[in-house]
Amino acid sequence: MVRSANNSVAMSIGILGGTFDPIHYGHLRSAVDVAEHFHLDQIRLIPSARPPHRQQPQATPAQRLALCQLAVADNDLFVVDERELQRQGASYTIDTLLSLRQEFPQCPLYLLLGTDAFLYMQTWHRWNELLDLTHIVVMQRSGENITMPESLAEWYQRHLSTKVAHSLAGSIWPITVSQLEISATDIRSKFAQGDNPQFLLPESVIQSIQQQGLYQQ
Ligand code: ATP
């Protein structure tokens, strides 16, 4: 919680977007690490409808949403946020942030990105406006070496922060998160091959995928 000038208390909100095809413990554990570091009150999981920069997901938006809801059903930290699924057109992060900022004008926002996503951020629609609306947390794995293109490195250095601030937006933090070598690609291929994905994602999510016959090919 952050106390503002008029002494009201605002929530600090983490934002984790992704295809979540399906959601797994790599997503959830790193979000918890970030929440603890910044004392976040809430992490909003935002499944993307039509990610503009990658192959389209295998499961439908409704299926991916339902799996996210199952994954965090018993956890008060996480909120599953449907706003990108309700919008028409491509899922641009800038539009999501504009709508979150409108809904939460007094809340510090923290956009959580894996290093893979961070490295190609400059290809995103209106990428250089993102820090007007949110902080960015780059979730690094221990010992990970990131080589950034020069223009990204310059922007990163300019906004780099080490102290936890209480501003609403504008800083970049690299944070080391638990190293869980889990990817949705690997999980989908385990389901397709009939291998056991136990302990890579919540059991309730595994059961639902199996009941629906998802990711069989
Ligand atoms: P896929 O294998 O289908 O590309 P993914 O497992 O990388 O999927 P996404 O939904 O694309 O999952 O990821 C959403 C966000 O979570 C991205 O910012 C990504 O960097 C991050 N992320 C994914 N897997 C991990 C992990 N194991 N640890 C930390 N962050 C992760």
GROMACS .gro file of C-alpha atoms and ligand atoms in nm:
model
  248
    1MET     CA    1   0.000   0.000   0.000
    2VAL     CA    2   0.116   0.355  -0.071
    3ARG     CA    3  -0.006   0.661   0.122
    4SER     CA    4  -0.067   0.953  -0.114
    5ALA     CA    5  -0.050   1.329  -0.053
    6ASN     CA    6  -0.412   1.347   0.066
    7ASN     CA    7  -0.336   1.056   0.304
    8SER     CA    8  -0.549   0.806   0.115
    9VAL     CA    9  -0.401   0.460   0.071
   10ALA     CA   10  -0.349   0.322  -0.279
   11MET     CA   11  -0.282  -0.034  -0.381
   12SER     CA   12   0.039  -0.125  -0.560
   13ILE     CA   13  -0.050  -0.339  -0.859
   14GLY     CA   14   0.165  -0.582  -1.058
   15ILE     CA   15   0.064  -0.664  -1.413
   16LEU     CA   16   0.161  -0.989  -1.580
   17GLY     CA   17   0.040  -1.027  -1.935
   18GLY     CA   18   0.098  -1.330  -2.151
   19THR     CA   19  -0.063  -1.584  -2.371
   20PHE     CA   20  -0.081  -1.826  -2.075
   21ASP     CA   21  -0.117  -2.117  -2.316
   22PRO     CA   22  -0.127  -2.261  -2.049
   23ILE     CA   23  -0.038  -2.073  -1.730
   24HIS     CA   24   0.238  -2.248  -1.528
   25TYR     CA   25   0.448  -2.219  -1.214
   26GLY     CA   26   0.720  -2.020  -1.398
   27HIS     CA   27   0.466  -1.738  -1.436
   28LEU     CA   28   0.318  -1.770  -1.089
   29ARG     CA   29   0.637  -1.810  -0.884
   30SER     CA   30   0.817  -1.520  -1.051
   31ALA     CA   31   0.511  -1.297  -0.998
   32VAL     CA   32   0.513  -1.388  -0.628
   33ASP     CA   33   0.886  -1.305  -0.607
   34VAL     CA   34   0.819  -0.961  -0.754
   35ALA     CA   35   0.515  -0.906  -0.531
   36GLU     CA   36   0.726  -0.976  -0.223
   37HIS     CA   37   1.008  -0.750  -0.336
   38PHE     CA   38   0.782  -0.451  -0.399
   39HIS     CA   39   0.519  -0.532  -0.136
   40LEU     CA   40   0.256  -0.544  -0.407
   41ASP     CA   41  -0.105  -0.578  -0.298
   42GLN     CA   42  -0.222  -0.743  -0.614
   43ILE     CA   43  -0.097  -0.911  -0.932
   44ARG     CA   44  -0.330  -0.888  -1.228
   45LEU     CA   45  -0.289  -1.176  -1.473
   46ILE     CA   46  -0.394  -1.047  -1.814
   47PRO     CA   47  -0.430  -1.311  -2.086
   48SER     CA   48  -0.378  -1.160  -2.430
   49ALA     CA   49  -0.635  -1.214  -2.703
   50ARG     CA   50  -0.434  -1.172  -3.020
   51PRO     CA   51  -0.067  -1.117  -2.931
   52PRO     CA   52   0.072  -0.903  -3.215
   53HIS     CA   53   0.431  -1.035  -3.200
   54ARG     CA   54   0.406  -1.410  -3.191
   55GLN     CA   55   0.236  -1.724  -3.309
   56GLN     CA   56  -0.130  -1.737  -3.208
   57PRO     CA   57  -0.211  -1.950  -2.902
   58GLN     CA   58  -0.334  -2.307  -2.939
   59ALA     CA   59  -0.611  -2.285  -2.676
   60THR     CA   60  -0.899  -2.041  -2.723
   61PRO     CA   61  -0.912  -1.718  -2.520
   62ALA     CA   62  -1.197  -1.864  -2.310
   63GLN     CA   63  -0.996  -2.179  -2.237
   64ARG     CA   64  -0.679  -1.987  -2.141
   65LEU     CA   65  -0.883  -1.753  -1.921
   66ALA     CA   66  -1.053  -2.042  -1.744
   67LEU     CA   67  -0.715  -2.210  -1.681
   68CYS     CA   68  -0.580  -1.887  -1.528
   69GLN     CA   69  -0.885  -1.866  -1.303
   70LEU     CA   70  -0.838  -2.224  -1.190
   71ALA     CA   71  -0.467  -2.171  -1.124
   72VAL     CA   72  -0.522  -1.887  -0.876
   73ALA     CA   73  -0.865  -1.981  -0.743
   74ASP     CA   74  -0.738  -2.013  -0.385
   75ASN     CA   75  -0.490  -1.726  -0.389
   76ASP     CA   76  -0.581  -1.372  -0.281
   77LEU     CA   77  -0.276  -1.207  -0.440
   78PHE     CA   78  -0.384  -1.279  -0.797
   79VAL     CA   79  -0.669  -1.127  -0.994
   80VAL     CA   80  -0.747  -1.256  -1.342
   81ASP     CA   81  -0.818  -0.956  -1.560
   82GLU     CA   82  -1.019  -1.009  -1.880
   83ARG     CA   83  -0.975  -0.665  -2.035
   84GLU     CA   84  -0.761  -0.774  -2.331
   85LEU     CA   85  -1.004  -1.052  -2.416
   86GLN     CA   86  -1.293  -0.808  -2.421
   87ARG     CA   87  -1.121  -0.564  -2.658
   88GLN     CA   88  -1.135  -0.591  -3.035
   89GLY     CA   89  -0.817  -0.605  -3.242
   90ALA     CA   90  -0.458  -0.677  -3.140
   91SER     CA   91  -0.366  -0.682  -2.769
   92TYR     CA   92  -0.139  -0.380  -2.739
   93THR     CA   93   0.014  -0.332  -2.394
   94ILE     CA   94  -0.017   0.046  -2.421
   95ASP     CA   95  -0.398   0.016  -2.449
   96THR     CA   96  -0.409  -0.215  -2.148
   97LEU     CA   97  -0.202   0.028  -1.944
   98LEU     CA   98  -0.414   0.326  -2.048
   99SER     CA   99  -0.723   0.146  -1.932
  100LEU     CA  100  -0.562   0.033  -1.604
  101ARG     CA  101  -0.436   0.386  -1.536
  102GLN     CA  102  -0.786   0.518  -1.589
  103GLU     CA  103  -0.929   0.261  -1.350
  104PHE     CA  104  -0.653   0.302  -1.088
  105PRO     CA  105  -0.538   0.666  -1.113
  106GLN     CA  106  -0.362   0.668  -0.772
  107CYS     CA  107  -0.198   0.326  -0.780
  108PRO     CA  108   0.165   0.253  -0.863
  109LEU     CA  109   0.164   0.005  -1.152
  110TYR     CA  110   0.443  -0.246  -1.215
  111LEU     CA  111   0.455  -0.420  -1.551
  112LEU     CA  112   0.632  -0.754  -1.512
  113LEU     CA  113   0.834  -0.872  -1.811
  114GLY     CA  114   1.062  -1.168  -1.861
  115THR     CA  115   1.394  -1.077  -2.023
  116ASP     CA  116   1.276  -1.237  -2.349
  117ALA     CA  117   0.981  -0.997  -2.365
  118PHE     CA  118   1.188  -0.699  -2.247
  119LEU     CA  119   1.452  -0.748  -2.517
  120TYR     CA  120   1.210  -0.693  -2.801
  121MET     CA  121   1.002  -0.421  -2.630
  122GLN     CA  122   1.115  -0.159  -2.877
  123THR     CA  123   0.909  -0.330  -3.144
  124TRP     CA  124   0.593  -0.275  -2.939
  125HIS     CA  125   0.329  -0.024  -3.039
  126ARG     CA  126   0.407   0.314  -2.867
  127TRP     CA  127   0.670   0.142  -2.651
  128ASN     CA  128   0.834   0.469  -2.546
  129GLU     CA  129   0.511   0.585  -2.376
  130LEU     CA  130   0.488   0.283  -2.147
  131LEU     CA  131   0.692   0.436  -1.865
  132ASP     CA  132   0.452   0.731  -1.848
  133LEU     CA  133   0.194   0.484  -1.725
  134THR     CA  134   0.382   0.215  -1.536
  135HIS     CA  135   0.709   0.099  -1.384
  136ILE     CA  136   0.874  -0.194  -1.558
  137VAL     CA  137   1.015  -0.491  -1.369
  138VAL     CA  138   1.253  -0.706  -1.572
  139MET     CA  139   1.239  -1.055  -1.426
  140GLN     CA  140   1.583  -1.203  -1.463
  141ARG     CA  141   1.699  -1.549  -1.374
  142SER     CA  142   2.004  -1.578  -1.154
  143GLY     CA  143   2.329  -1.552  -1.352
  144GLU     CA  144   2.142  -1.461  -1.670
  145ASN     CA  145   2.337  -1.243  -1.906
  146ILE     CA  146   2.134  -1.002  -2.111
  147THR     CA  147   2.275  -0.835  -2.418
  148MET     CA  148   2.059  -0.544  -2.520
  149PRO     CA  149   2.061  -0.354  -2.845
  150GLU     CA  150   2.231  -0.016  -2.793
  151SER     CA  151   1.916   0.194  -2.808
  152LEU     CA  152   1.738  -0.026  -2.553
  153ALA     CA  153   2.046  -0.025  -2.325
  154GLU     CA  154   2.054   0.353  -2.331
  155TRP     CA  155   1.684   0.380  -2.242
  156TYR     CA  156   1.724   0.111  -1.973
  157GLN     CA  157   2.018   0.291  -1.810
  158ARG     CA  158   1.833   0.622  -1.816
  159HIS     CA  159   1.536   0.481  -1.624
  160LEU     CA  160   1.714   0.221  -1.411
  161SER     CA  161   1.624   0.233  -1.045
  162THR     CA  162   1.757   0.043  -0.748
  163LYS     CA  163   1.554   0.184  -0.460
  164VAL     CA  164   1.186   0.100  -0.416
  165ALA     CA  165   1.009   0.425  -0.495
  166HIS     CA  166   0.650   0.521  -0.433
  167SER     CA  167   0.593   0.700  -0.760
  168LEU     CA  168   0.315   0.582  -0.986
  169ALA     CA  169   0.532   0.506  -1.290
  170GLY     CA  170   0.859   0.580  -1.467
  171SER     CA  171   1.131   0.342  -1.344
  172ILE     CA  172   1.284   0.016  -1.458
  173TRP     CA  173   1.396  -0.248  -1.209
  174PRO     CA  174   1.584  -0.565  -1.288
  175ILE     CA  175   1.480  -0.824  -1.029
  176THR     CA  176   1.619  -1.173  -0.989
  177VAL     CA  177   1.338  -1.425  -0.966
  178SER     CA  178   1.334  -1.797  -0.886
  179GLN     CA  179   1.488  -1.991  -1.167
  180LEU     CA  180   1.218  -2.222  -1.295
  181GLU     CA  181   1.301  -2.357  -1.638
  182ILE     CA  182   0.938  -2.398  -1.733
  183SER     CA  183   0.781  -2.291  -2.059
  184ALA     CA  184   0.430  -2.327  -2.196
  185THR     CA  185   0.582  -2.462  -2.521
  186ASP     CA  186   0.741  -2.748  -2.330
  187ILE     CA  187   0.419  -2.814  -2.137
  188ARG     CA  188   0.212  -2.826  -2.458
  189SER     CA  189   0.454  -3.072  -2.608
  190LYS     CA  190   0.438  -3.290  -2.295
  191PHE     CA  191   0.058  -3.305  -2.326
  192ALA     CA  192   0.087  -3.385  -2.699
  193GLN     CA  193   0.332  -3.668  -2.631
  194GLY     CA  194   0.138  -3.807  -2.337
  195ASP     CA  195   0.421  -3.719  -2.092
  196ASN     CA  196   0.346  -3.624  -1.733
  197PRO     CA  197   0.358  -3.245  -1.672
  198GLN     CA  198   0.311  -3.284  -1.294
  199PHE     CA  199   0.467  -3.008  -1.078
  200LEU     CA  200   0.520  -2.775  -1.375
  201LEU     CA  201   0.173  -2.625  -1.337
  202PRO     CA  202  -0.111  -2.648  -1.084
  203GLU     CA  203  -0.283  -2.987  -1.062
  204SER     CA  204  -0.626  -2.829  -1.116
  205VAL     CA  205  -0.500  -2.685  -1.447
  206ILE     CA  206  -0.356  -3.021  -1.555
  207GLN     CA  207  -0.685  -3.194  -1.480
  208SER     CA  208  -0.888  -2.940  -1.673
  209ILE     CA  209  -0.654  -2.965  -1.975
  210GLN     CA  210  -0.683  -3.344  -1.969
  211GLN     CA  211  -1.061  -3.337  -1.932
  212GLN     CA  212  -1.093  -3.108  -2.234
  213GLY     CA  213  -0.835  -3.298  -2.439
  214LEU     CA  214  -0.641  -2.974  -2.493
  215TYR     CA  215  -0.291  -2.964  -2.649
  216GLN     CA  216  -0.324  -3.313  -2.792
  217GLN     CA  217  -0.145  -3.212  -3.113
  218ATP     P1  218   0.552  -1.998  -2.471
  218ATP     O1  219   0.644  -2.113  -2.431
  218ATP     O2  220   0.423  -2.044  -2.535
  218ATP     O3  221   0.624  -1.891  -2.549
  218ATP     P2  222   0.575  -1.883  -2.202
  218ATP     O4  223   0.587  -1.999  -2.109
  218ATP     O5  224   0.701  -1.807  -2.233
  218ATP     O6  225   0.501  -1.930  -2.336
  218ATP     P3  226   0.406  -1.649  -2.196
  218ATP     O7  227   0.260  -1.653  -2.171
  218ATP     O8  228   0.450  -1.616  -2.331
  218ATP     O9  229   0.465  -1.790  -2.143
  218ATP    O10  230   0.478  -1.554  -2.089
  218ATP     C1  231   0.420  -1.445  -2.026
  218ATP     C2  232   0.528  -1.372  -1.947
  218ATP    O11  233   0.585  -1.458  -1.848
  218ATP     C3  234   0.646  -1.323  -2.033
  218ATP    O12  235   0.686  -1.196  -1.984
  218ATP     C4  236   0.753  -1.427  -2.009
  218ATP    O13  237   0.883  -1.373  -2.021
  218ATP     C5  238   0.726  -1.465  -1.863
  218ATP     N1  239   0.767  -1.604  -1.833
  218ATP     C6  240   0.736  -1.714  -1.902
  218ATP     N2  241   0.792  -1.824  -1.847
  218ATP     C7  242   0.862  -1.783  -1.739
  218ATP     C8  243   0.945  -1.849  -1.639
  218ATP     N3  244   0.965  -1.981  -1.640
  218ATP     N4  245   1.000  -1.772  -1.542
  218ATP     C9  246   0.980  -1.638  -1.541
  218ATP     N5  247   0.904  -1.569  -1.632
  218ATP    C10  248   0.846  -1.640  -1.730
   0.00000   0.00000   0.00000
